[in-house]
Structures are given as structure tokens and as C-alpha cells.
Amino acid sequence: MFQSKIAGLGYYVPKNVYTNNDLTRFMETSDEWIQERTGIKERRYADRIGETTTTMAVEAAKIAIERANTTAEEIDFVVFATLSPDYYFPGCGVLLQREMGMKEIGALDIRNQCSGFVYALSVADQFIKTGMYKNILVVGSEKHSFALDFSTRGRAVSVIFGDGAGAIVLQPTTEAGKGILSTHLHSDGADAEKLAMYYPGASGGIWTENPPTWPNQELGGMLMTPEMLEDGTAFPVMDGQAVFKKAVVKFPEVIGEALSKNDLKTEDIDMLIPHQANLRISQFIQKTLGLSDDKVFNNIQKYGNTTAASVPIALCEAWEQGKIKDGDLVCLAAFGAGFTWGSALIRW
Ligand code: ACO
């Protein structure tokens, strides 16, 4: 059985910087409120036209592929995590395959929101371990800015999120004890509607009675209506306090699970890369685990919460800054909508 290792990694963030003060042009908010509650100072938004979840992923993937000393033609599988795909279907995996001129390889889309990258990594790890593939591109990319409510009504959600992409190339290694040691995935759908975007969706979402009659026919018309943009039901919903309470329990739990599976202790962690949900959540986890500042990486201050992209962007930035070295024990951990959560322990 092979073990898989991260052979190359890259990230891309759009050039358009929006500070907290910039957001005050659209909504009633303040730099003080946003920083105090989330730690975020600024975030990036993709160009409204032309720059998409896929195009950002391509930029991150190019860097990861080059650093892995391979080529797009050599990639034999793609796993793409996003909650903000270019199209409702098909997923971004095939768009990436097309844009990068890859062979007719398998392309899998993952819909696990903030823990999407950890889920994607876990899936890719299994394919490497069994020997099925040798060069897997794992991507997390988000263009949140196309679907947020930038009015005062949507401020509790919209100030948190930003756009960006991160990618890694996973390859087999025979170096004993190196690479991905284990991954751990969980879900609890009891609170699925507490962090969600209902549309476009087949459930009817909030329309449990009297569904809209637009376009005035007996069937159909429940996908998205102009009224839903006006009354706000088209936008994501979040019960922030419910998310906070669950996240601060599940993060340490799933990190502990990974450590115990490998007979390791919290003090063995050299670098924890938590999903950049909210700086307060990261600080809470750090305190719970008793880790020092130099062992937890945060960049939410610059990019906001980039959902599936946040872990690979943070991992890549930490590595580029020399904060992850050969032999280090790196822990990735994420929690998000679903709720879903997961961790991965890597010997670099
Ligand atoms: N600017 C100014 N005021 C705001 C804003 C804003 N952007 N957003 C909300 N407010 C107001 C509210 O309207 C409310 O006003 P009121 O008291 O007059 O009614 C007041 O601020 C407090 O609102 P709450 O929603 O109670 O604020 P809370 O203290 O819970 O903070 C927050 C909200 C930051 C979302 C918090 O609940 C939190 O950190 N939750 C964790 C959620 C999270 O991190 N999500 C990330 C995405 S999910 C993930 O990645 C796992």
C-alpha cells in the first residue's frame, strides 16, 4: 500500500481588495464591528465578469502542478471542492479539465462547503493508497461575491466571505512515515438549515405552502424567482451563534481523533491549519488545545472566509513563508455547513 504526499501546492486570490471600510459604501457596518467579531480586515472579490471559480482554480492549479514537477497532461484525476460552482451543473471539475487541457481523466466534484477541501483530500488519499492514481489534483475554489447580499439586510453573512482558490498535487511516496497519516470525516445533518443556501434547490426551500406561481404555470417555477432576490430568500442564511457553538466543540474533537489514531499528542503538532471560518473560532481552538501562536496559522485577516479554498490557501501561504518544514507534523482541520467537519494529519 502506498502513502500519499503533497508534491506541490499553490494558491490564487483575485486582485480586487475590499477593506471593511469599503463595505460601508454598500451597507451599515463598521471596521470595528467586523474586526471585533471575525478578525477580518479585508477580503478579495473576483472580477464580476470573466473571473470564475474555475478560472481562479486554474491559476492555483498551474502553480501546484509546476511545483510538483509535473504537467497538466500527467494529472490522472481531479477532485474539485466548491459551494460556488460556475454552473449549477456540470460541476467545476470538468471545466478545469477542459481549461487545463488535461486528458479524458475522471473529475469529481465535492459539495462539503468549508470542509470540502479536507473531504477532497481524503478521497484523493484513498485513490493514491490503493494505487489507482499517481497524480491527483485537489482543488478548493470559491467565488462567493456573485451570490451575497451586499445590503444591510445581508451584512451578518456577506462581510465574512471572500473569493480565492488553492490547489495541491497528491502523489504516492514510499518514504516511511511521510505524507498523509490519516484523515477523519464527519457529518451531522440535524442543523443542515442553519447554514445554507436553499436555491436553486428541489426542496422548495421556504415554500412549504403556497409556492410561487411565477412563471404562472402548474409545474416548475420554484427554482429562482425575481421576488426571491428582492425579499432576500435567494441569499445564504447563517445562524452565526449555532455555527460558533458547534464549531468550537467539533474542531478540537476531530483534531484529537487524528492525533489519537496516530498515537500522537497535541504538543507534537508543528502547524495547525484550521479552516479560516472566523478568527475568534481559531483562537478558541488554539486555547482549548493549548497551542502557542507560532503553531496555528491564520490569514482570515487578509482574505476573509474562502470556504473550500481557505485550507489550501492557508496551507500554501504557511509553506511559502517557511512555517512548514520537512518532517513537521501538520494538522488540517475544518468545520462547515451541513454540518460537516474533518481533519487530516500530515508528516511533511
Ligand atoms: N455590521 C454591523 N452590525 C452587524 C453586522 C455587520 N456586518 N452583522 C450583524 N450586525 C448586527 C446585528 O444586526 C445585531 O444588531 P441588533 O443587536 O441591533 O439586532 C448585532 O450586530 C448582533 O448580531 P448577532 O448576529 O447577534 O452578532 P454575533 O455577536 O452573534 O456575531 C457572528 C455574528 C460574527 C456571525 C458570530 O455569530 C459568529 O462569529 N459566528 C460564527 C459564524 C462563522 O464564523 N461563520 C463563518 C462561516 S461558516 C464556517 O465557515 C464554518
PDB file of C-alpha atoms and ligand atoms in Angstrom, residues 23 27-34 36-40 113-115 151-161 195 238-245 247 251 275-281 300 305-307 310 334-337 339-340, ligand 1:
ATOM      1  CA  LEU A  23     -18.105  47.688   2.557  1.00  0.00           C
ATOM      2  CA  MET A  27     -24.287  48.567   3.951  1.00  0.00           C
ATOM      3  CA  GLU A  28     -24.438  49.800   7.523  1.00  0.00           C
ATOM      4  CA  THR A  29     -21.398  48.207   9.090  1.00  0.00           C
ATOM      5  CA  SER A  30     -18.044  49.241  10.517  1.00  0.00           C
ATOM      6  CA  ASP A  31     -14.434  48.158  10.543  1.00  0.00           C
ATOM      7  CA  GLU A  32     -14.684  47.892  14.329  1.00  0.00           C
ATOM      8  CA  TRP A  33     -17.736  45.532  14.264  1.00  0.00           C
ATOM      9  CA  ILE A  34     -16.232  43.228  11.641  1.00  0.00           C
ATOM     10  CA  GLU A  36     -14.064  42.535  16.718  1.00  0.00           C
ATOM     11  CA  ARG A  37     -16.444  39.681  15.716  1.00  0.00           C
ATOM     12  CA  THR A  38     -14.422  37.971  12.957  1.00  0.00           C
ATOM     13  CA  GLY A  39     -10.846  39.312  12.847  1.00  0.00           C
ATOM     14  CA  ILE A  40     -11.307  40.151   9.148  1.00  0.00           C
ATOM     15  CA  GLN A 113     -18.584  23.606   1.848  1.00  0.00           C
ATOM     16  CA  CYS A 114     -15.995  24.690   4.436  1.00  0.00           C
ATOM     17  CA  SER A 115     -14.769  21.134   5.000  1.00  0.00           C
ATOM     18  CA  SER A 151     -27.172  45.365   1.519  1.00  0.00           C
ATOM     19  CA  THR A 152     -27.577  45.989   5.263  1.00  0.00           C
ATOM     20  CA  ARG A 153     -30.066  43.092   5.309  1.00  0.00           C
ATOM     21  CA  GLY A 154     -27.316  40.602   4.373  1.00  0.00           C
ATOM     22  CA  ARG A 155     -24.427  42.102   6.330  1.00  0.00           C
ATOM     23  CA  ALA A 156     -24.154  39.386   9.013  1.00  0.00           C
ATOM     24  CA  VAL A 157     -23.202  36.888   6.282  1.00  0.00           C
ATOM     25  CA  SER A 158     -21.681  38.942   3.470  1.00  0.00           C
ATOM     26  CA  VAL A 159     -18.886  40.643   5.457  1.00  0.00           C
ATOM     27  CA  ILE A 160     -17.409  37.238   6.367  1.00  0.00           C
ATOM     28  CA  PHE A 161     -16.783  35.719   2.952  1.00  0.00           C
ATOM     29  CA  LEU A 195     -26.044  27.449   7.410  1.00  0.00           C
ATOM     30  CA  MET A 238     -26.500  31.552   8.722  1.00  0.00           C
ATOM     31  CA  ASP A 239     -27.323  31.146  12.394  1.00  0.00           C
ATOM     32  CA  GLY A 240     -23.944  32.537  13.451  1.00  0.00           C
ATOM     33  CA  GLN A 241     -24.203  31.604  17.096  1.00  0.00           C
ATOM     34  CA  ALA A 242     -25.213  27.989  16.336  1.00  0.00           C
ATOM     35  CA  VAL A 243     -22.243  27.698  13.969  1.00  0.00           C
ATOM     36  CA  PHE A 244     -19.877  29.133  16.553  1.00  0.00           C
ATOM     37  CA  LYS A 245     -21.056  26.809  19.351  1.00  0.00           C
ATOM     38  CA  ALA A 247     -17.501  24.606  15.598  1.00  0.00           C
ATOM     39  CA  PHE A 251     -12.719  21.306  15.733  1.00  0.00           C
ATOM     40  CA  HIS A 275     -10.344  26.372   8.173  1.00  0.00           C
ATOM     41  CA  GLN A 276     -10.464  30.166   8.279  1.00  0.00           C
ATOM     42  CA  ALA A 277     -14.067  30.443   9.472  1.00  0.00           C
ATOM     43  CA  ASN A 278     -13.591  33.257  11.892  1.00  0.00           C
ATOM     44  CA  LEU A 279     -10.507  34.373  13.851  1.00  0.00           C
ATOM     45  CA  ARG A 280     -12.446  34.023  17.114  1.00  0.00           C
ATOM     46  CA  ILE A 281     -13.134  30.355  16.350  1.00  0.00           C
ATOM     47  CA  ILE A 300      -8.501  35.310   7.516  1.00  0.00           C
ATOM     48  CA  ASN A 305     -13.558  33.136   4.863  1.00  0.00           C
ATOM     49  CA  THR A 306     -12.984  31.483   1.486  1.00  0.00           C
ATOM     50  CA  THR A 307     -14.826  28.259   2.418  1.00  0.00           C
ATOM     51  CA  SER A 310      -9.407  28.501   2.895  1.00  0.00           C
ATOM     52  CA  ALA A 334     -12.280  22.152   9.024  1.00  0.00           C
ATOM     53  CA  PHE A 335     -15.889  22.630  10.038  1.00  0.00           C
ATOM     54  CA  GLY A 336     -18.761  23.973   7.998  1.00  0.00           C
ATOM     55  CA  ALA A 337     -22.246  23.811   6.592  1.00  0.00           C
ATOM     56  CA  PHE A 339     -22.740  20.455   9.485  1.00  0.00           C
ATOM     57  CA  THR A 340     -19.683  18.581   8.217  1.00  0.00           C
TER      58      THR A 340
HETATM   59  N1  ACO B   1     -22.038  45.106  10.811  1.00  0.00           N
HETATM   60  C1  ACO B   1     -22.623  45.735  11.832  1.00  0.00           C
HETATM   61  N2  ACO B   1     -23.611  45.176  12.584  1.00  0.00           N
HETATM   62  C2  ACO B   1     -23.965  43.926  12.273  1.00  0.00           C
HETATM   63  C3  ACO B   1     -23.386  43.220  11.219  1.00  0.00           C
HETATM   64  C4  ACO B   1     -22.380  43.857  10.468  1.00  0.00           C
HETATM   65  N3  ACO B   1     -21.756  43.257   9.435  1.00  0.00           N
HETATM   66  N4  ACO B   1     -23.951  41.996  11.151  1.00  0.00           N
HETATM   67  C5  ACO B   1     -24.866  41.928  12.134  1.00  0.00           C
HETATM   68  N5  ACO B   1     -24.880  43.103  12.820  1.00  0.00           N
HETATM   69  C6  ACO B   1     -25.705  43.474  13.962  1.00  0.00           C
HETATM   70  C7  ACO B   1     -26.962  42.665  14.060  1.00  0.00           C
HETATM   71  O1  ACO B   1     -27.973  43.224  13.247  1.00  0.00           O
HETATM   72  C8  ACO B   1     -27.293  42.779  15.527  1.00  0.00           C
HETATM   73  O2  ACO B   1     -27.871  44.022  15.762  1.00  0.00           O
HETATM   74  P1  ACO B   1     -29.024  44.197  16.901  1.00  0.00           P
HETATM   75  O3  ACO B   1     -28.353  43.817  18.188  1.00  0.00           O
HETATM   76  O4  ACO B   1     -29.375  45.628  16.787  1.00  0.00           O
HETATM   77  O5  ACO B   1     -30.108  43.253  16.494  1.00  0.00           O
HETATM   78  C9  ACO B   1     -25.923  42.798  16.185  1.00  0.00           C
HETATM   79  O6  ACO B   1     -24.986  43.165  15.152  1.00  0.00           O
HETATM   80  C10 ACO B   1     -25.517  41.473  16.758  1.00  0.00           C
HETATM   81  O7  ACO B   1     -25.813  40.445  15.800  1.00  0.00           O
HETATM   82  P2  ACO B   1     -25.546  38.957  16.071  1.00  0.00           P
HETATM   83  O8  ACO B   1     -25.885  38.158  14.856  1.00  0.00           O
HETATM   84  O9  ACO B   1     -26.151  38.556  17.377  1.00  0.00           O
HETATM   85  O10 ACO B   1     -23.959  39.013  16.211  1.00  0.00           O
HETATM   86  P3  ACO B   1     -22.997  37.999  16.859  1.00  0.00           P
HETATM   87  O11 ACO B   1     -22.360  38.621  18.022  1.00  0.00           O
HETATM   88  O12 ACO B   1     -23.576  36.637  17.005  1.00  0.00           O
HETATM   89  O13 ACO B   1     -21.894  37.922  15.730  1.00  0.00           O
HETATM   90  C11 ACO B   1     -21.177  36.461  14.006  1.00  0.00           C
HETATM   91  C12 ACO B   1     -22.238  37.426  14.450  1.00  0.00           C
HETATM   92  C13 ACO B   1     -19.867  37.206  13.767  1.00  0.00           C
HETATM   93  C14 ACO B   1     -21.594  35.837  12.701  1.00  0.00           C
HETATM   94  C15 ACO B   1     -20.973  35.410  15.112  1.00  0.00           C
HETATM   95  O14 ACO B   1     -22.195  34.798  15.424  1.00  0.00           O
HETATM   96  C16 ACO B   1     -20.006  34.390  14.737  1.00  0.00           C
HETATM   97  O15 ACO B   1     -18.831  34.619  14.769  1.00  0.00           O
HETATM   98  N6  ACO B   1     -20.476  33.179  14.394  1.00  0.00           N
HETATM   99  C17 ACO B   1     -19.689  32.165  13.817  1.00  0.00           C
HETATM  100  C18 ACO B   1     -20.124  32.023  12.424  1.00  0.00           C
HETATM  101  C19 ACO B   1     -18.995  31.952  11.485  1.00  0.00           C
HETATM  102  O16 ACO B   1     -17.856  32.112  11.785  1.00  0.00           O
HETATM  103  N7  ACO B   1     -19.331  31.685  10.267  1.00  0.00           N
HETATM  104  C20 ACO B   1     -18.355  31.556   9.280  1.00  0.00           C
HETATM  105  C21 ACO B   1     -18.914  30.862   8.133  1.00  0.00           C
HETATM  106  S1  ACO B   1     -19.349  29.241   8.476  1.00  0.00           S
HETATM  107  C22 ACO B   1     -17.960  28.421   8.593  1.00  0.00           C
HETATM  108  O17 ACO B   1     -17.009  28.704   7.968  1.00  0.00           O
HETATM  109  C23 ACO B   1     -17.924  27.305   9.488  1.00  0.00           C
END
